[in-house]
N, C-alpha and C. Protein backbone atom coordinates (compact mmCIF):
# COMPACT_ATOMS: atom_id res chain seq x y z
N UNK A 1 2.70 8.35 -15.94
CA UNK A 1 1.65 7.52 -15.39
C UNK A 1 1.73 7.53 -13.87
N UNK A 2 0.48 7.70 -13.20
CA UNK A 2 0.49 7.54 -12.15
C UNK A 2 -0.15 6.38 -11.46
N UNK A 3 -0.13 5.99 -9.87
CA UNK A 3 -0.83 4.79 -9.36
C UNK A 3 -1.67 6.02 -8.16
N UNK A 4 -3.08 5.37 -8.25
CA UNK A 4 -3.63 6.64 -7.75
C UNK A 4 -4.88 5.14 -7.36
N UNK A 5 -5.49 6.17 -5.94
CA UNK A 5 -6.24 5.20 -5.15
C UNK A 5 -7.43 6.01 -5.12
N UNK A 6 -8.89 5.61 -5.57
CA UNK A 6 -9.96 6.55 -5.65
C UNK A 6 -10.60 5.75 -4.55
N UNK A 7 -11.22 6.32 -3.21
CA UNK A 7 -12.03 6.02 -2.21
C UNK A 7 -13.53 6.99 -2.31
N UNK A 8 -14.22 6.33 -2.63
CA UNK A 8 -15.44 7.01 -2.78
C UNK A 8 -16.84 5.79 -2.52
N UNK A 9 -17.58 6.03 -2.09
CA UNK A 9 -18.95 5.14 -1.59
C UNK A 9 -19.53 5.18 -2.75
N UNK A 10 -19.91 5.97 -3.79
CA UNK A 10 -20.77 6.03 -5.12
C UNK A 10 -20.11 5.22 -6.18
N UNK A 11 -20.41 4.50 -6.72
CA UNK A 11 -20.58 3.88 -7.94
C UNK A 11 -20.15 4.26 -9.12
N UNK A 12 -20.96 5.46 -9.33
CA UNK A 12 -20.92 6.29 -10.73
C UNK A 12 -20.07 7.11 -10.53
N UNK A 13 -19.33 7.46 -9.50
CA UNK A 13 -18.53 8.40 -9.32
C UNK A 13 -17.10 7.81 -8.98
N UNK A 14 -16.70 6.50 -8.79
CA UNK A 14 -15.82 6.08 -9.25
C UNK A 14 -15.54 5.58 -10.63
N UNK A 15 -16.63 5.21 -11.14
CA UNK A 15 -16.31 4.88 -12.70
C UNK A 15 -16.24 5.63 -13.40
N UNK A 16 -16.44 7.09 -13.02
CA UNK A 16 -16.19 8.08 -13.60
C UNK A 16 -15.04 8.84 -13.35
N UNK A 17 -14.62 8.39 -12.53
CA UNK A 17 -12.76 8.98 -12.26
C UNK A 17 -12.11 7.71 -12.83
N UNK A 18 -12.42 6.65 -12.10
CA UNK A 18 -11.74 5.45 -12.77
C UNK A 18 -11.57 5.63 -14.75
N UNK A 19 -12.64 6.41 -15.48
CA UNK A 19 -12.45 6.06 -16.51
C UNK A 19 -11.47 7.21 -17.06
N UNK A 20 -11.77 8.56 -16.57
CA UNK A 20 -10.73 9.79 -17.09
C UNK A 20 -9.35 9.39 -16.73
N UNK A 21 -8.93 8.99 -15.69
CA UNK A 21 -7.73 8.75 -14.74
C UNK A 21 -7.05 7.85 -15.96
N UNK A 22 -7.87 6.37 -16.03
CA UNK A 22 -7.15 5.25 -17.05
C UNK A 22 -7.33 5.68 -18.74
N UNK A 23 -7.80 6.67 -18.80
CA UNK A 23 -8.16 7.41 -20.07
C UNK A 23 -6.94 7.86 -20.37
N UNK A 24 -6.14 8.95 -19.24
CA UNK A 24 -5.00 9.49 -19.44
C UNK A 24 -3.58 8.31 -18.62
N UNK A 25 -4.01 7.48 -19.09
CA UNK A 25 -2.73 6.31 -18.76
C UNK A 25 -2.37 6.20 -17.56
N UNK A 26 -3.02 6.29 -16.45
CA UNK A 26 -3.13 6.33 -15.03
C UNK A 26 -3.12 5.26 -14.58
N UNK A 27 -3.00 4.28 -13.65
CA UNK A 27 -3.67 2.92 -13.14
C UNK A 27 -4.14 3.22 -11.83
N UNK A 28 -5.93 2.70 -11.47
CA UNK A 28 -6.53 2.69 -10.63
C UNK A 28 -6.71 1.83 -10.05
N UNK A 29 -6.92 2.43 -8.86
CA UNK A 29 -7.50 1.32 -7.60
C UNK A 29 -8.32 1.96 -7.01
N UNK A 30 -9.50 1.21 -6.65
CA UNK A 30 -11.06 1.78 -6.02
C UNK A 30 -11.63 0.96 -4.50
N UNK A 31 -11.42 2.01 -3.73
CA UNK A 31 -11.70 1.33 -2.17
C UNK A 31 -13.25 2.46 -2.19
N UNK A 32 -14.13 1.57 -1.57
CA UNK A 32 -15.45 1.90 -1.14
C UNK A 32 -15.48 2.34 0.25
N UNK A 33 -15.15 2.29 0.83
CA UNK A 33 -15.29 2.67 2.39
C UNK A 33 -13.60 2.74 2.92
N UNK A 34 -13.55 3.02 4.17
CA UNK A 34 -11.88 3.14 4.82
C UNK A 34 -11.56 2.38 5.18
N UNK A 35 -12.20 0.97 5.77
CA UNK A 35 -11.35 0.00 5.84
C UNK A 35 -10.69 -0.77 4.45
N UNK A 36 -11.49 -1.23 3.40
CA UNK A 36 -10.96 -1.23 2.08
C UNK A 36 -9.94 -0.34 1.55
N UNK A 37 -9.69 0.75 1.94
CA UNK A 37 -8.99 1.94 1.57
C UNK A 37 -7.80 1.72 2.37
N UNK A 38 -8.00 1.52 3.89
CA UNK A 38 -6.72 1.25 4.63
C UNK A 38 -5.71 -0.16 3.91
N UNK A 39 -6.34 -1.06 3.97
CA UNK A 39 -6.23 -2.31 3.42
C UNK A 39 -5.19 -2.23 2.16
N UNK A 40 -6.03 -1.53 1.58
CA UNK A 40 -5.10 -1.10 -0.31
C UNK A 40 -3.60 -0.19 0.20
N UNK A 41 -4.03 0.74 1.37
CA UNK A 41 -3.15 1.69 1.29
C UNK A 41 -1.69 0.64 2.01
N UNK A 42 -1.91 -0.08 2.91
CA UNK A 42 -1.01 -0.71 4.01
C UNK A 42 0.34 -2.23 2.23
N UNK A 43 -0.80 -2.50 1.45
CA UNK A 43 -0.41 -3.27 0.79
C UNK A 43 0.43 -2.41 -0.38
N UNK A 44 0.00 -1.32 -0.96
CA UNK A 44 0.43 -0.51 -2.21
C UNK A 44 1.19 0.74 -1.85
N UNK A 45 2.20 1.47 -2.51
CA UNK A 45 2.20 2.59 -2.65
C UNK A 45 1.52 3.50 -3.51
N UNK A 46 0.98 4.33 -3.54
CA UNK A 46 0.23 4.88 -4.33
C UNK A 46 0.76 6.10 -4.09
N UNK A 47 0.49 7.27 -5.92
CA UNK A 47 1.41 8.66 -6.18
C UNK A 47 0.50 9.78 -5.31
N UNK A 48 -0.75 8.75 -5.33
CA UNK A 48 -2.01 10.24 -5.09
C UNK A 48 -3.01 9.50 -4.63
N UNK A 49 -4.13 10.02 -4.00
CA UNK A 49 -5.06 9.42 -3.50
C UNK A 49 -6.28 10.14 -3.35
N UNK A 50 -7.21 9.88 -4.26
CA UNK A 50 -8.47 10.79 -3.95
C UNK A 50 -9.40 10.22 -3.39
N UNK A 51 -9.94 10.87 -2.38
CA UNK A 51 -11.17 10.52 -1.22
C UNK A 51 -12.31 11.68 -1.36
N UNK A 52 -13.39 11.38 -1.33
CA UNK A 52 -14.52 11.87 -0.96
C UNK A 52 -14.65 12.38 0.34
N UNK A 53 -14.82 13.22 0.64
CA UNK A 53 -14.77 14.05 2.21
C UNK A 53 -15.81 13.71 2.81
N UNK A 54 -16.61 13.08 2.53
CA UNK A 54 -18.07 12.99 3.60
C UNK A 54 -18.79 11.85 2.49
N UNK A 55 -18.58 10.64 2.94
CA UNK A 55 -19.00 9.29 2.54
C UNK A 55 -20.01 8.53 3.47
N UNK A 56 -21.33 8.75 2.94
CA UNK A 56 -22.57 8.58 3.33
C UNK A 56 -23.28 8.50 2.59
N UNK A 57 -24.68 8.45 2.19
CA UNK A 57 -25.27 8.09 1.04
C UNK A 57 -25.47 9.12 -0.11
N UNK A 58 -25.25 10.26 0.62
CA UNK A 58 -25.21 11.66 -0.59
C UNK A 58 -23.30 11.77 -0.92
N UNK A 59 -23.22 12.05 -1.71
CA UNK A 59 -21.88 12.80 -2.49
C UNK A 59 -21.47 13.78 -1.56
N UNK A 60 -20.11 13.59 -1.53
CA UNK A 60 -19.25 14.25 -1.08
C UNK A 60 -18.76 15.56 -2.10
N UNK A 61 -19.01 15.53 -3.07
CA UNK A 61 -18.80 15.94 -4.54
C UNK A 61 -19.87 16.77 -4.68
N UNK A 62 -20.21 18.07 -4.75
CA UNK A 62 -21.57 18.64 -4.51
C UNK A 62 -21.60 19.56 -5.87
N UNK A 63 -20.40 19.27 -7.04
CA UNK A 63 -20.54 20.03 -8.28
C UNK A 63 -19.83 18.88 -8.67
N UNK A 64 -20.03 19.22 -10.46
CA UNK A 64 -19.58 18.52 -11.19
C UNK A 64 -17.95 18.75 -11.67
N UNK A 65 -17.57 17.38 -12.15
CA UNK A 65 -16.21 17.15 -11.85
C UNK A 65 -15.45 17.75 -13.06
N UNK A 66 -14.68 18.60 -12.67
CA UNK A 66 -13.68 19.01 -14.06
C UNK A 66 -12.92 18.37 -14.60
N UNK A 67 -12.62 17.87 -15.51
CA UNK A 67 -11.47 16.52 -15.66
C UNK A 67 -9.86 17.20 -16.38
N UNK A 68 -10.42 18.49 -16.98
CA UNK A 68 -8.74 18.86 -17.02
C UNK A 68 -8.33 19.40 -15.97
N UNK A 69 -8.93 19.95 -14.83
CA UNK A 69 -8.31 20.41 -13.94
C UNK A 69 -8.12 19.16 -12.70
N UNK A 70 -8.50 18.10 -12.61
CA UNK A 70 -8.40 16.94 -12.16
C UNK A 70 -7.21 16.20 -12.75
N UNK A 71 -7.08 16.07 -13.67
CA UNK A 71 -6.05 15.25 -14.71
C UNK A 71 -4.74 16.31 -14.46
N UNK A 72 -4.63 17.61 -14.33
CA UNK A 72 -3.90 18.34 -14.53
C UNK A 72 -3.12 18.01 -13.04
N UNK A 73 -4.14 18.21 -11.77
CA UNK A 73 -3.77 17.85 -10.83
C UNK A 73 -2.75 16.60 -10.34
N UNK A 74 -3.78 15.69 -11.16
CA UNK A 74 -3.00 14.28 -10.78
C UNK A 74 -1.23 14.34 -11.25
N UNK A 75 -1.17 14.91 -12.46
CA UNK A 75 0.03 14.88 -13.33
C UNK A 75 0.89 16.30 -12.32
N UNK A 76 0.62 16.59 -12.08
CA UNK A 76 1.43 18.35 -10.89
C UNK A 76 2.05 16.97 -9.79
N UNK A 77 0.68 16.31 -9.04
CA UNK A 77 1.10 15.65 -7.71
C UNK A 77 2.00 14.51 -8.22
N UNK A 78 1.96 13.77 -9.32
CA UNK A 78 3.11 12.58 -9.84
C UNK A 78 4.50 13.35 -10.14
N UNK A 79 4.46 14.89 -10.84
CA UNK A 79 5.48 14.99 -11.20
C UNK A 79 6.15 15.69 -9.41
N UNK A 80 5.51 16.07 -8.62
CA UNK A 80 6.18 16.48 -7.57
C UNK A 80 6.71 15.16 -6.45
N UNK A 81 5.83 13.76 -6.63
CA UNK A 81 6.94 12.96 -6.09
C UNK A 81 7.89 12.40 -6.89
N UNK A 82 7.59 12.36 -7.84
CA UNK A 82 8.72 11.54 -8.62
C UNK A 82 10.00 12.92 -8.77
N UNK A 83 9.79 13.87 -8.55
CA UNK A 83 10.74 14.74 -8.26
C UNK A 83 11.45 14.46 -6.84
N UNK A 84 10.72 14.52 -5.87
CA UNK A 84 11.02 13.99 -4.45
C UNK A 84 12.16 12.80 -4.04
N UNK A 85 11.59 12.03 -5.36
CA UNK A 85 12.20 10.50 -5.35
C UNK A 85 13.75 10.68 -5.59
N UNK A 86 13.79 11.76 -6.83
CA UNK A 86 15.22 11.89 -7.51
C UNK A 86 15.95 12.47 -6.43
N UNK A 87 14.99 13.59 -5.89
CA UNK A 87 15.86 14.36 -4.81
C UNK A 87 16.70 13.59 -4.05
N UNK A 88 15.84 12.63 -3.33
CA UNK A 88 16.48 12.32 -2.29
C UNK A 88 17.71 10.99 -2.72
N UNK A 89 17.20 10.39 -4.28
CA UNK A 89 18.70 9.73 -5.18
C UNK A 89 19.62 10.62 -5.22
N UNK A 90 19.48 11.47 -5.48
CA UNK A 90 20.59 11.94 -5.77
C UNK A 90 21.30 12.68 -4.36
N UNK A 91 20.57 12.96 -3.33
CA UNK A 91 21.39 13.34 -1.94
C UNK A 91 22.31 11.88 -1.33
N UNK A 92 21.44 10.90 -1.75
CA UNK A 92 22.03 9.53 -1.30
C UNK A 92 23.62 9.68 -1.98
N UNK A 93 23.53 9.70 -3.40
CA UNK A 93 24.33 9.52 -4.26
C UNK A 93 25.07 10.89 -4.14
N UNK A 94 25.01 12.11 -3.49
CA UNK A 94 26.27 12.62 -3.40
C UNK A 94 26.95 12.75 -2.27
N UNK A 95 26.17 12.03 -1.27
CA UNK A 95 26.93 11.64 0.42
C UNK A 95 27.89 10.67 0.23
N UNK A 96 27.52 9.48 -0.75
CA UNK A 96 28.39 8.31 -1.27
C UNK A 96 29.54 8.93 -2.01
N UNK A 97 29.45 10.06 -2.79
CA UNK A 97 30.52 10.72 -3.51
C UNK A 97 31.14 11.69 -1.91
N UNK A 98 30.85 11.84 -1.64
CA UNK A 98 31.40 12.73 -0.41
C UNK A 98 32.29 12.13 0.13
N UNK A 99 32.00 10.65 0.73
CA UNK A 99 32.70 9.81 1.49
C UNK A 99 33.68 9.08 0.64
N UNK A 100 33.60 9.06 -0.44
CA UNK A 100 34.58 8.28 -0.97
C UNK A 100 35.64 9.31 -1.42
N UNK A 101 34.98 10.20 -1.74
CA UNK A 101 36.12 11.92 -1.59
C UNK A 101 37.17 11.56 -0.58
N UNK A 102 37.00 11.48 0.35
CA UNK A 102 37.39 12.25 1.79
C UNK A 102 38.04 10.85 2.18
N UNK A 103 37.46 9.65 1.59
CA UNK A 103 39.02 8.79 2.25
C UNK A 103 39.64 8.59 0.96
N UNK A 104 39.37 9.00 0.09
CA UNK A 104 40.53 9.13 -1.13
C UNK A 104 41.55 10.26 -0.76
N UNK A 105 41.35 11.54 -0.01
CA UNK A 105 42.19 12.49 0.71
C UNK A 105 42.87 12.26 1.39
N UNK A 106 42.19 11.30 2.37
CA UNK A 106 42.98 10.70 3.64
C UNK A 106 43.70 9.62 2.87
N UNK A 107 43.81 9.03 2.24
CA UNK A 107 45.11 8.12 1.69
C UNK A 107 45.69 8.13 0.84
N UNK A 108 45.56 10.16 0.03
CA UNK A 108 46.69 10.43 -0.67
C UNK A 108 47.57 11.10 0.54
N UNK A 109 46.98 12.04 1.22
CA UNK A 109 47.66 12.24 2.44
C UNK A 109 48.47 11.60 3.36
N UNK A 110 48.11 10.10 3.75
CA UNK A 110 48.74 9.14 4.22
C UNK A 110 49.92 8.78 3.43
N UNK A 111 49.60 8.40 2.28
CA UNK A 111 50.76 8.56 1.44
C UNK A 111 51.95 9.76 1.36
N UNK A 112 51.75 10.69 1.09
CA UNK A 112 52.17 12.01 0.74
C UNK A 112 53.38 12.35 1.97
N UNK A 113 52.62 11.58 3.71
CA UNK A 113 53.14 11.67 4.90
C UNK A 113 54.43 10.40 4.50
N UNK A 114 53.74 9.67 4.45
CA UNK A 114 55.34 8.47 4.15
C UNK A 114 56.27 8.40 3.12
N UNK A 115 56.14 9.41 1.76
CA UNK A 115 56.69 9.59 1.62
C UNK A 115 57.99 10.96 2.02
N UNK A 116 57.08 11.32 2.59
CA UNK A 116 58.01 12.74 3.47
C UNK A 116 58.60 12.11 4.24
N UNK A 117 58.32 11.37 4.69
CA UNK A 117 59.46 10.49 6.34
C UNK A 117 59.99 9.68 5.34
N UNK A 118 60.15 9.11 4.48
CA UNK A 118 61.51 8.18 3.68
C UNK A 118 62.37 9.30 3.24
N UNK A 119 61.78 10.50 2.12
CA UNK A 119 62.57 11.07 2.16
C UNK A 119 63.28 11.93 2.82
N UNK A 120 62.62 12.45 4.04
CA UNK A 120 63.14 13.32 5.37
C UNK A 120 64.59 12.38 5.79
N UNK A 121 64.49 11.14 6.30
CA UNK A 121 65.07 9.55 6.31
C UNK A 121 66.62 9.78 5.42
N UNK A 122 66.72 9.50 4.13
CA UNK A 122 67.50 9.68 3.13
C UNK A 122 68.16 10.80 3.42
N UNK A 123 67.83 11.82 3.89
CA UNK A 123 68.36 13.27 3.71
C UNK A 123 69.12 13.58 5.03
């Protein structure tokens, strides 16, 4: 599932993404103009965001809409951040393994040193 922000001036042309999008288990949000759109964007994160390129009283949209290759899209762009997301979990999570490496080294080493000087000491 994705969270996806449809900005479009037409009517019928958001309820018509709005309905394929929540069709395939999507959740929408619909800004009419760019300040509404800024507004949503500053408050939400959203996976994807589709805008109309030229929002004026004619369609920006000058053919009709494919919905598996739309749907297909949306699901490519969710699975490439939520890939993104892990990426960068898991770089977090092996810098944290890194560092805890490396003073676990440094204080078998520390160790390893004192015991060489007790027994150097003894001898």
């Amino acid at each position: 599932m994705a969270y996806i922000l449809i900005i479009d001036d037409e009517p019928t042309v958001q309820d018509a993404l709005r309905r394929m999008l929540e069709y395939a288990n999507n959740s929408v949000d619909i800004a009419s103009n760019y300040f509404e759109a800024v507004a949503m964007i500053k408050k939400n994160s959203y996976d994807l965001i589709i805008i109309d390129i030229v929002m004026t009283k004619k369609s920006g949209i000058k053919k009709p809409i494919n919905s598996d290759i739309l749907l297909q899209t949306v699901a490519r762009a969710t699975e490439v951040r939520q890939l993104g997301k892990e990426n960068r979990r898991l770089q977090k999570e092996t810098e944290k393994y890194q560092r805890n490496l490396e003073k676990m080294v440094e204080e078998r080493t520390h160790l390893l040193e004192e015991s060489r000087a007790k027994y150097s000491a003894k001898n």
